Amino acid sequence: MGLQYIGVLIPFVGLSIPIVAIILSYKQKTQKNKIRGLELQKEILDLEIEKQNSKMKLLEEENKKYDKIINEEIYGK
């Protein structure tokens, strides 16, 4: 009776190995895609920060220009 179970168990184990390999491969690809997505989000955020820094520099330059105009009007320099 125990030999019958071994006869059924061997094909089951033989089939389960490729299935496990396929599942693990799929999970690995899914995780790589998630990592790539996060890397792209980080790049987008870095570019957004760079854009905001550029805007800030432009505003600072404009502010200096207006400060100079105001100071010239007040102090006549």
Tab-separated table of N, CA and C in Angstrom:
chain	number	residue	atom	x	y	z
A	1	MET	N	0.808	-1.184	0.000
A	1	MET	CA	0.000	0.000	0.000
A	1	MET	C	0.862	1.263	0.000
A	2	GLY	N	1.967	1.261	0.693
A	2	GLY	CA	2.860	2.405	0.739
A	2	GLY	C	3.522	2.668	-0.606
A	3	LEU	N	3.734	1.624	-1.399
A	3	LEU	CA	4.355	1.775	-2.707
A	3	LEU	C	3.441	2.523	-3.674
A	4	GLN	N	2.135	2.387	-3.507
A	4	GLN	CA	1.196	3.098	-4.378
A	4	GLN	C	1.322	4.606	-4.183
A	5	TYR	N	1.475	4.994	-2.940
A	5	TYR	CA	1.615	6.427	-2.652
A	5	TYR	C	2.916	6.984	-3.222
A	6	ILE	N	3.967	6.193	-3.172
A	6	ILE	CA	5.246	6.629	-3.731
A	6	ILE	C	5.114	6.782	-5.246
A	7	GLY	N	4.376	5.874	-5.881
A	7	GLY	CA	4.155	5.949	-7.323
A	7	GLY	C	3.401	7.218	-7.716
A	8	VAL	N	2.512	7.683	-6.865
A	8	VAL	CA	1.753	8.918	-7.134
A	8	VAL	C	2.584	10.142	-6.744
A	9	LEU	N	3.365	9.994	-5.696
A	9	LEU	CA	4.134	11.107	-5.165
A	9	LEU	C	5.257	11.540	-6.111
A	10	ILE	N	5.905	10.609	-6.757
A	10	ILE	CA	7.035	10.933	-7.633
A	10	ILE	C	6.609	11.847	-8.791
A	11	PRO	N	5.543	11.548	-9.549
A	11	PRO	CA	5.150	12.470	-10.624
A	11	PRO	C	4.698	13.834	-10.072
A	12	PHE	N	4.052	13.814	-8.926
A	12	PHE	CA	3.597	15.062	-8.314
A	12	PHE	C	4.789	15.958	-7.977
A	13	VAL	N	5.818	15.372	-7.363
A	13	VAL	CA	7.023	16.131	-7.031
A	13	VAL	C	7.719	16.589	-8.313
A	14	GLY	N	7.754	15.720	-9.304
A	14	GLY	CA	8.382	16.063	-10.578
A	14	GLY	C	7.687	17.227	-11.273
A	15	LEU	N	6.394	17.311	-11.167
A	15	LEU	CA	5.646	18.414	-11.770
A	15	LEU	C	5.718	19.688	-10.942
A	16	SER	N	5.838	19.538	-9.641
A	16	SER	CA	5.820	20.719	-8.779
A	16	SER	C	7.118	21.534	-8.879
A	17	ILE	N	8.216	20.900	-9.199
A	17	ILE	CA	9.499	21.620	-9.304
A	17	ILE	C	9.451	22.682	-10.399
A	18	PRO	N	9.024	22.381	-11.628
A	18	PRO	CA	8.952	23.443	-12.638
A	18	PRO	C	7.923	24.526	-12.275
A	19	ILE	N	6.834	24.118	-11.645
A	19	ILE	CA	5.814	25.093	-11.249
A	19	ILE	C	6.398	26.069	-10.231
A	20	VAL	N	7.126	25.566	-9.265
A	20	VAL	CA	7.763	26.431	-8.261
A	20	VAL	C	8.771	27.357	-8.942
A	21	ALA	N	9.528	26.835	-9.889
A	21	ALA	CA	10.514	27.654	-10.604
A	21	ALA	C	9.817	28.780	-11.380
A	22	ILE	N	8.696	28.467	-12.019
A	22	ILE	CA	7.948	29.485	-12.765
A	22	ILE	C	7.409	30.550	-11.819
A	23	ILE	N	6.870	30.140	-10.697
A	23	ILE	CA	6.327	31.083	-9.712
A	23	ILE	C	7.434	31.987	-9.180
A	24	LEU	N	8.576	31.415	-8.832
A	24	LEU	CA	9.694	32.217	-8.324
A	24	LEU	C	10.210	33.188	-9.376
A	25	SER	N	10.269	32.740	-10.607
A	25	SER	CA	10.710	33.607	-11.699
A	25	SER	C	9.736	34.771	-11.872
A	26	TYR	N	8.440	34.498	-11.806
A	26	TYR	CA	7.427	35.539	-11.931
A	26	TYR	C	7.551	36.549	-10.791
A	27	LYS	N	7.726	36.057	-9.572
A	27	LYS	CA	7.875	36.958	-8.420
A	27	LYS	C	9.117	37.822	-8.567
A	28	GLN	N	10.201	37.246	-9.048
A	28	GLN	CA	11.438	38.004	-9.234
A	28	GLN	C	11.230	39.112	-10.265
A	29	LYS	N	10.565	38.804	-11.376
A	29	LYS	CA	10.300	39.815	-12.404
A	29	LYS	C	9.395	40.903	-11.855
A	30	THR	N	8.388	40.517	-11.081
A	30	THR	CA	7.470	41.483	-10.487
A	30	THR	C	8.222	42.420	-9.560
A	31	GLN	N	9.105	41.872	-8.739
A	31	GLN	CA	9.877	42.705	-7.821
A	31	GLN	C	10.829	43.625	-8.587
A	32	LYS	N	11.431	43.137	-9.651
A	32	LYS	CA	12.314	43.978	-10.468
A	32	LYS	C	11.524	45.126	-11.087
A	33	ASN	N	10.300	44.835	-11.542
A	33	ASN	CA	9.459	45.881	-12.116
A	33	ASN	C	9.084	46.916	-11.058
A	34	LYS	N	8.793	46.462	-9.843
A	34	LYS	CA	8.468	47.396	-8.761
A	34	LYS	C	9.674	48.278	-8.443
A	35	ILE	N	10.845	47.671	-8.399
A	35	ILE	CA	12.072	48.425	-8.123
A	35	ILE	C	12.304	49.457	-9.228
A	36	ARG	N	12.123	49.053	-10.466
A	36	ARG	CA	12.298	49.986	-11.588
A	36	ARG	C	11.293	51.134	-11.491
A	37	GLY	N	10.065	50.810	-11.121
A	37	GLY	CA	9.051	51.843	-10.948
A	37	GLY	C	9.440	52.836	-9.866
A	38	LEU	N	9.972	52.333	-8.765
A	38	LEU	CA	10.410	53.208	-7.684
A	38	LEU	C	11.608	54.060	-8.105
A	39	GLU	N	12.509	53.469	-8.882
A	39	GLU	CA	13.653	54.236	-9.383
A	39	GLU	C	13.179	55.377	-10.289
A	40	LEU	N	12.184	55.099	-11.130
A	40	LEU	CA	11.653	56.136	-12.010
A	40	LEU	C	10.955	57.234	-11.210
A	41	GLN	N	10.224	56.836	-10.162
A	41	GLN	CA	9.578	57.832	-9.302
A	41	GLN	C	10.631	58.721	-8.637
A	42	LYS	N	11.734	58.114	-8.209
A	42	LYS	CA	12.808	58.882	-7.580
A	42	LYS	C	13.399	59.876	-8.579
A	43	GLU	N	13.611	59.416	-9.815
A	43	GLU	CA	14.135	60.314	-10.851
A	43	GLU	C	13.184	61.481	-11.085
A	44	ILE	N	11.884	61.195	-11.134
A	44	ILE	CA	10.885	62.247	-11.338
A	44	ILE	C	10.946	63.251	-10.197
A	45	LEU	N	11.034	62.753	-8.969
A	45	LEU	CA	11.108	63.644	-7.818
A	45	LEU	C	12.399	64.468	-7.827
A	46	ASP	N	13.498	63.851	-8.208
A	46	ASP	CA	14.768	64.587	-8.300
A	46	ASP	C	14.664	65.711	-9.326
A	47	LEU	N	14.033	65.417	-10.462
A	47	LEU	CA	13.864	66.439	-11.491
A	47	LEU	C	12.925	67.545	-11.022
A	48	GLU	N	11.902	67.178	-10.275
A	48	GLU	CA	10.980	68.175	-9.731
A	48	GLU	C	11.701	69.095	-8.740
A	49	ILE	N	12.561	68.515	-7.920
A	49	ILE	CA	13.356	69.320	-6.978
A	49	ILE	C	14.267	70.268	-7.746
A	50	GLU	N	14.903	69.755	-8.783
A	50	GLU	CA	15.784	70.581	-9.608
A	50	GLU	C	14.999	71.737	-10.246
A	51	LYS	N	13.808	71.429	-10.720
A	51	LYS	CA	12.946	72.452	-11.323
A	51	LYS	C	12.582	73.526	-10.293
A	52	GLN	N	12.217	73.093	-9.096
A	52	GLN	CA	11.855	74.047	-8.045
A	52	GLN	C	13.056	74.899	-7.635
A	53	ASN	N	14.226	74.292	-7.576
A	53	ASN	CA	15.444	75.048	-7.254
A	53	ASN	C	15.732	76.106	-8.317
A	54	SER	N	15.511	75.753	-9.574
A	54	SER	CA	15.721	76.720	-10.657
A	54	SER	C	14.738	77.883	-10.538
A	55	LYS	N	13.484	77.563	-10.233
A	55	LYS	CA	12.485	78.624	-10.048
A	55	LYS	C	12.875	79.525	-8.889
A	56	MET	N	13.363	78.910	-7.822
A	56	MET	CA	13.761	79.678	-6.648
A	56	MET	C	14.921	80.623	-6.985
A	57	LYS	N	15.890	80.141	-7.746
A	57	LYS	CA	17.015	80.986	-8.147
A	57	LYS	C	16.536	82.161	-8.995
A	58	LEU	N	15.622	81.890	-9.913
A	58	LEU	CA	15.084	82.970	-10.745
A	58	LEU	C	14.356	84.010	-9.893
A	59	LEU	N	13.584	83.531	-8.920
A	59	LEU	CA	12.871	84.460	-8.039
A	59	LEU	C	13.844	85.269	-7.183
A	60	GLU	N	14.920	84.636	-6.750
A	60	GLU	CA	15.929	85.358	-5.963
A	60	GLU	C	16.587	86.447	-6.814
A	61	GLU	N	16.886	86.120	-8.068
A	61	GLU	CA	17.476	87.108	-8.974
A	61	GLU	C	16.507	88.277	-9.193
A	62	GLU	N	15.248	87.960	-9.405
A	62	GLU	CA	14.238	88.995	-9.604
A	62	GLU	C	14.093	89.856	-8.347
A	63	ASN	N	14.141	89.209	-7.197
A	63	ASN	CA	14.053	89.916	-5.920
A	63	ASN	C	15.230	90.886	-5.756
A	64	LYS	N	16.431	90.433	-6.104
A	64	LYS	CA	17.611	91.306	-6.030
A	64	LYS	C	17.453	92.514	-6.941
A	65	LYS	N	16.898	92.273	-8.135
A	65	LYS	CA	16.695	93.355	-9.089
A	65	LYS	C	15.729	94.395	-8.505
A	66	TYR	N	14.636	93.927	-7.930
A	66	TYR	CA	13.659	94.856	-7.352
A	66	TYR	C	14.204	95.542	-6.100
A	67	ASP	N	14.982	94.814	-5.317
A	67	ASP	CA	15.620	95.445	-4.147
A	67	ASP	C	16.533	96.588	-4.591
A	68	LYS	N	17.264	96.346	-5.662
A	68	LYS	CA	18.174	97.371	-6.174
A	68	LYS	C	17.378	98.592	-6.636
A	69	ILE	N	16.281	98.369	-7.349
A	69	ILE	CA	15.440	99.478	-7.824
A	69	ILE	C	14.860	100.248	-6.642
A	70	ILE	N	14.361	99.546	-5.642
A	70	ILE	CA	13.783	100.195	-4.464
A	70	ILE	C	14.841	101.005	-3.726
A	71	ASN	N	16.012	100.394	-3.522
A	71	ASN	CA	17.100	101.093	-2.823
A	71	ASN	C	17.544	102.337	-3.578
A	72	GLU	N	17.573	102.260	-4.899
A	72	GLU	CA	17.960	103.433	-5.698
A	72	GLU	C	16.926	104.552	-5.555
A	73	GLU	N	15.657	104.174	-5.486
A	73	GLU	CA	14.615	105.186	-5.330
A	73	GLU	C	14.639	105.803	-3.931
A	74	ILE	N	14.883	104.970	-2.945
A	74	ILE	CA	14.869	105.476	-1.555
A	74	ILE	C	16.136	106.277	-1.260
A	75	TYR	N	17.282	105.723	-1.575
A	75	TYR	CA	18.550	106.334	-1.205
A	75	TYR	C	19.160	107.159	-2.332
A	76	GLY	N	18.581	107.094	-3.511
A	76	GLY	CA	19.077	107.868	-4.633
A	76	GLY	C	20.438	107.444	-5.117
A	77	LYS	N	20.762	106.202	-4.977
A	77	LYS	CA	22.099	105.726	-5.382
A	77	LYS	C	22.087	105.339	-6.823
